[in-house]
XYZ file of C-alpha atoms in Angstrom:
316
model
C 144.766 193.007 42.265
C 148.546 193.241 42.564
C 151.585 195.092 43.842
C 154.653 194.333 41.738
C 158.085 195.952 41.177
C 158.453 198.713 38.626
C 155.473 200.665 39.912
C 152.987 197.975 38.839
C 150.504 198.631 41.629
C 147.436 197.402 39.737
C 146.770 194.944 36.882
C 146.656 197.710 34.258
C 150.071 199.069 35.254
C 151.477 195.529 35.365
C 150.197 194.839 31.845
C 151.776 198.058 30.559
C 155.089 197.112 32.163
C 154.981 193.741 30.373
C 153.762 195.198 27.075
C 156.522 197.805 27.001
C 159.193 195.321 28.073
C 160.316 197.397 31.051
C 163.004 196.042 33.372
C 161.813 196.150 36.994
C 165.014 194.636 38.408
C 167.226 197.093 40.292
C 170.031 197.236 42.831
C 169.026 196.201 46.343
C 167.684 199.395 48.009
C 169.392 200.799 51.063
C 166.272 200.617 53.211
C 166.438 196.785 53.207
C 169.996 196.115 54.322
C 173.510 197.507 53.912
C 174.427 195.962 50.567
C 178.143 196.685 50.847
C 178.331 194.785 54.137
C 176.881 191.666 52.533
C 178.155 191.782 48.950
C 181.207 189.940 47.675
C 181.688 188.902 44.047
C 183.464 185.766 45.266
C 180.818 182.994 45.545
C 182.935 181.307 48.221
C 182.964 184.349 50.533
C 181.392 183.288 53.814
C 178.177 185.030 54.783
C 178.114 187.123 51.627
C 175.966 187.377 48.489
C 177.398 187.637 44.990
C 174.424 189.437 43.460
C 173.458 193.077 43.924
C 170.071 193.039 42.225
C 166.477 191.967 42.592
C 162.880 193.053 42.071
C 161.780 195.288 44.971
C 158.604 197.131 45.929
C 158.624 200.678 47.229
C 156.890 202.072 50.325
C 156.367 198.691 52.026
C 156.447 200.564 55.334
C 153.293 202.534 54.440
C 149.878 201.236 55.518
C 146.439 202.727 56.216
C 145.834 200.905 59.497
C 142.668 202.841 60.312
C 140.911 201.671 57.144
C 141.220 198.083 58.359
C 140.390 198.894 61.987
C 143.912 198.194 63.229
C 145.643 200.290 65.887
C 148.956 201.974 65.010
C 150.728 199.901 67.677
C 149.474 196.599 66.240
C 150.196 197.706 62.670
C 153.799 198.457 63.629
C 154.229 194.844 64.792
C 152.636 193.316 61.678
C 154.671 191.649 58.960
C 154.425 193.962 55.910
C 153.383 190.842 54.000
C 150.196 190.773 56.109
C 149.599 194.433 55.308
C 150.037 193.782 51.584
C 147.585 190.899 51.709
C 144.953 193.108 53.363
C 145.365 195.803 50.704
C 145.431 193.430 47.747
C 142.651 191.272 49.195
C 140.321 194.223 49.601
C 141.164 195.519 46.104
C 140.591 192.112 44.504
C 137.260 191.635 46.246
C 136.208 195.158 45.250
C 137.125 194.398 41.625
C 134.953 191.284 41.898
C 131.970 193.474 42.815
C 132.021 192.778 46.559
C 131.807 195.314 49.372
C 132.542 195.153 53.085
C 128.806 194.714 53.638
C 128.392 191.803 51.198
C 131.522 190.059 52.482
C 130.708 190.314 56.194
C 129.783 186.874 57.622
C 129.970 185.324 54.143
C 131.411 181.884 53.472
C 134.385 183.327 51.617
C 137.622 181.345 51.797
C 141.133 182.786 51.941
C 144.031 180.757 50.549
C 147.461 182.370 50.738
C 150.839 181.256 49.428
C 153.572 182.629 51.701
C 157.090 181.296 52.103
C 159.362 183.885 53.719
C 159.505 184.911 57.394
C 162.068 187.713 57.404
C 159.873 189.786 59.723
C 160.212 187.329 62.596
C 163.997 187.790 62.455
C 163.665 191.566 62.553
C 161.217 191.440 65.467
C 163.030 188.803 67.522
C 164.252 191.391 70.029
C 161.194 193.684 69.916
C 158.593 191.482 71.564
C 155.167 192.927 72.288
C 151.637 191.617 72.726
C 151.241 191.804 68.923
C 154.558 190.240 67.889
C 153.334 186.636 67.798
C 150.372 187.295 65.512
C 152.279 189.953 63.586
C 154.986 187.522 62.485
C 153.073 184.226 62.220
C 152.592 182.836 58.711
C 149.316 181.215 59.782
C 147.897 184.653 60.552
C 148.614 185.911 57.012
C 145.391 184.352 55.707
C 143.512 184.669 58.993
C 144.181 188.428 59.102
C 142.264 188.911 55.837
C 139.402 186.707 57.024
C 139.173 188.509 60.375
C 139.380 191.997 58.901
C 136.608 191.391 56.361
C 134.535 189.075 58.583
C 134.868 186.024 56.337
C 133.766 182.594 57.631
C 135.132 180.244 54.949
C 138.371 178.216 55.190
C 141.413 180.398 55.887
C 144.755 178.777 55.127
C 148.374 179.887 54.663
C 150.414 177.497 52.524
C 154.175 177.157 52.038
C 155.369 174.971 49.185
C 158.198 177.342 48.203
C 158.006 178.457 44.550
C 154.637 176.792 43.983
C 152.877 178.180 47.076
C 150.384 180.431 45.271
C 149.513 177.766 42.694
C 148.947 175.150 45.393
C 146.747 177.700 47.178
C 144.772 178.102 43.938
C 144.319 174.324 43.713
C 143.107 174.181 47.325
C 140.651 177.022 46.724
C 139.247 175.336 43.617
C 138.723 172.062 45.483
C 136.940 173.848 48.348
C 134.682 175.693 45.912
C 133.803 172.445 44.133
C 132.934 170.787 47.457
C 130.767 173.713 48.549
C 132.922 174.655 51.529
C 132.939 178.265 50.359
C 131.013 180.302 47.801
C 133.781 182.770 47.054
C 137.542 182.508 47.518
C 140.394 184.982 47.662
C 143.669 183.403 46.488
C 146.983 185.210 46.797
C 150.735 184.898 46.856
C 153.011 187.315 48.706
C 156.770 187.712 49.105
C 158.955 190.424 50.618
C 162.723 190.418 51.144
C 163.368 192.281 54.380
C 166.667 190.700 55.480
C 169.707 189.415 53.544
C 169.715 185.904 55.029
C 167.735 183.999 52.366
C 169.591 185.724 49.540
C 172.921 184.777 51.132
C 171.776 181.164 51.563
C 170.642 180.931 47.940
C 173.976 182.336 46.795
C 175.772 179.640 48.779
C 173.650 177.079 46.888
C 174.464 178.829 43.560
C 170.756 179.338 42.871
C 170.925 183.047 42.019
C 172.084 184.791 38.874
C 175.158 186.944 39.342
C 173.673 189.741 37.223
C 170.227 189.544 38.757
C 168.516 188.319 35.581
C 166.936 184.918 34.936
C 167.957 183.652 31.486
C 165.692 180.620 31.404
C 166.461 177.939 28.785
C 169.508 179.924 27.614
C 173.027 178.514 27.440
C 174.241 181.419 29.594
C 171.668 180.776 32.350
C 173.303 181.017 35.777
C 170.356 181.143 38.171
C 167.290 183.237 38.904
C 166.643 186.667 40.414
C 164.689 187.058 43.640
C 161.688 189.355 43.546
C 158.920 190.790 45.681
C 155.241 191.245 45.164
C 151.685 190.349 46.012
C 149.025 189.181 43.591
C 145.476 188.101 44.334
C 142.373 186.862 42.517
C 138.758 186.222 43.421
C 137.348 182.803 42.513
C 133.760 181.539 42.206
C 132.145 178.510 40.678
C 131.474 179.449 37.055
C 127.737 178.841 37.454
C 127.596 181.261 40.401
C 129.625 183.905 38.577
C 127.415 183.623 35.491
C 124.229 183.843 37.555
C 125.537 186.962 39.301
C 126.588 188.460 35.936
C 130.149 188.854 37.197
C 132.925 189.794 34.834
C 134.760 186.492 34.238
C 138.432 186.957 33.339
C 139.467 183.303 33.154
C 138.341 179.781 33.973
C 140.383 177.234 35.946
C 139.516 174.034 34.093
C 141.736 171.722 36.115
C 144.747 171.504 38.390
C 146.958 168.910 40.019
C 149.573 168.690 42.762
C 152.239 166.063 43.387
C 155.714 165.641 44.860
C 158.919 164.577 43.096
C 159.500 161.573 45.299
C 163.141 160.485 45.081
C 165.406 162.483 42.751
C 169.100 163.307 42.514
C 168.849 165.458 45.679
C 166.303 167.117 47.953
C 166.125 170.226 45.759
C 166.643 168.580 42.353
C 163.533 168.248 40.145
C 162.285 164.911 38.865
C 161.340 164.773 35.170
C 158.922 161.814 35.268
C 157.099 163.347 38.257
C 156.708 166.603 36.343
C 155.285 164.684 33.386
C 152.804 162.965 35.700
C 151.480 166.137 37.327
C 151.047 167.886 33.960
C 149.163 164.873 32.611
C 146.988 164.750 35.756
C 146.019 168.413 35.321
C 145.180 167.890 31.642
C 143.073 164.852 32.518
C 141.113 166.680 35.200
C 140.547 169.612 32.854
C 139.581 167.218 30.032
C 141.911 169.139 27.753
C 144.034 167.597 25.012
C 147.739 168.541 24.988
C 147.150 169.736 21.411
C 144.691 172.357 22.706
C 147.274 174.058 24.928
C 148.714 177.190 23.319
C 150.729 178.721 26.159
C 152.762 177.300 29.029
C 154.159 179.266 31.965
C 157.335 177.516 33.055
C 158.981 177.256 36.444
C 162.150 178.330 34.652
C 164.817 178.343 37.351
C 167.429 179.483 34.859
C 169.886 176.742 35.854
C 171.686 174.050 33.915
C 170.138 171.471 36.277
C 166.468 172.460 36.341
C 165.864 173.891 32.863
C 166.632 170.749 30.792
C 164.490 168.612 33.114
C 161.554 170.963 32.723
C 161.915 171.172 28.952
C 162.126 167.392 28.797
C 158.904 166.987 30.798
C 157.050 169.524 28.684
C 158.265 167.898 25.473
C 157.248 164.440 26.715
C 153.669 165.595 27.421
C 153.086 168.180 24.702
C 155.278 166.756 21.954
């Protein structure tokens, strides 16, 4: 299940958006922040952003609280990212053939990649009994588990750009070890305040035109975007026995850290080579068998060549 910019509110709509080559990047909407108060084309302008564009969802303030047994007062204090996770989590589990009855008290794990905490800034002066849980990243996964009555591991993970993939790795390891029989894995991101965008502009991470031109000579950064995507995972043997519709198989995964590099945020080529090789080894897949690679693709003159170099070193 998913909620992505451009009206891609389910996998079918998302596929059509990709197939038709639609551009879902738009000017920052007025319901997020006053763009004119924060925009300045000069990258050196203090406290300002030099980009006007990004990928935004609509109606993030809308939520059927009653469906999830949540009071209007508590829902109003909840991070919209938590609300998205509830909606996408339920939709993904429904797609997987589960119901509220089959999920209740089941050993289903929830593994969520979540990296932004804009809501806590917005709610800093609106404290209520629900503010703490409404803004806590740890509750993002726990909220799904509580709402559906799930008893498996429930973990929120923040590893920046790789959060959802690291959550997928953690879910796979827990399934292999028998710590859960089913897992919901998701990534979520909403941009509710200008602060992170301003900070990334100061670091020259963002594209001025709001478009990521990865591996291109004109690449000048990436574009920030919103969304929530989730999948249901089972051990293949369990899915086959239950005659589930299997969309894909995770054959292997790996996680590492750069170690020392040119700077805290600079990638390390040899470390990237190592983690790719580790994943191939676990999956028992030859580099020659790989037909498609999804890149990190920061769209910068620093990160892109390092990534290409690592891919070339492993795949030839």
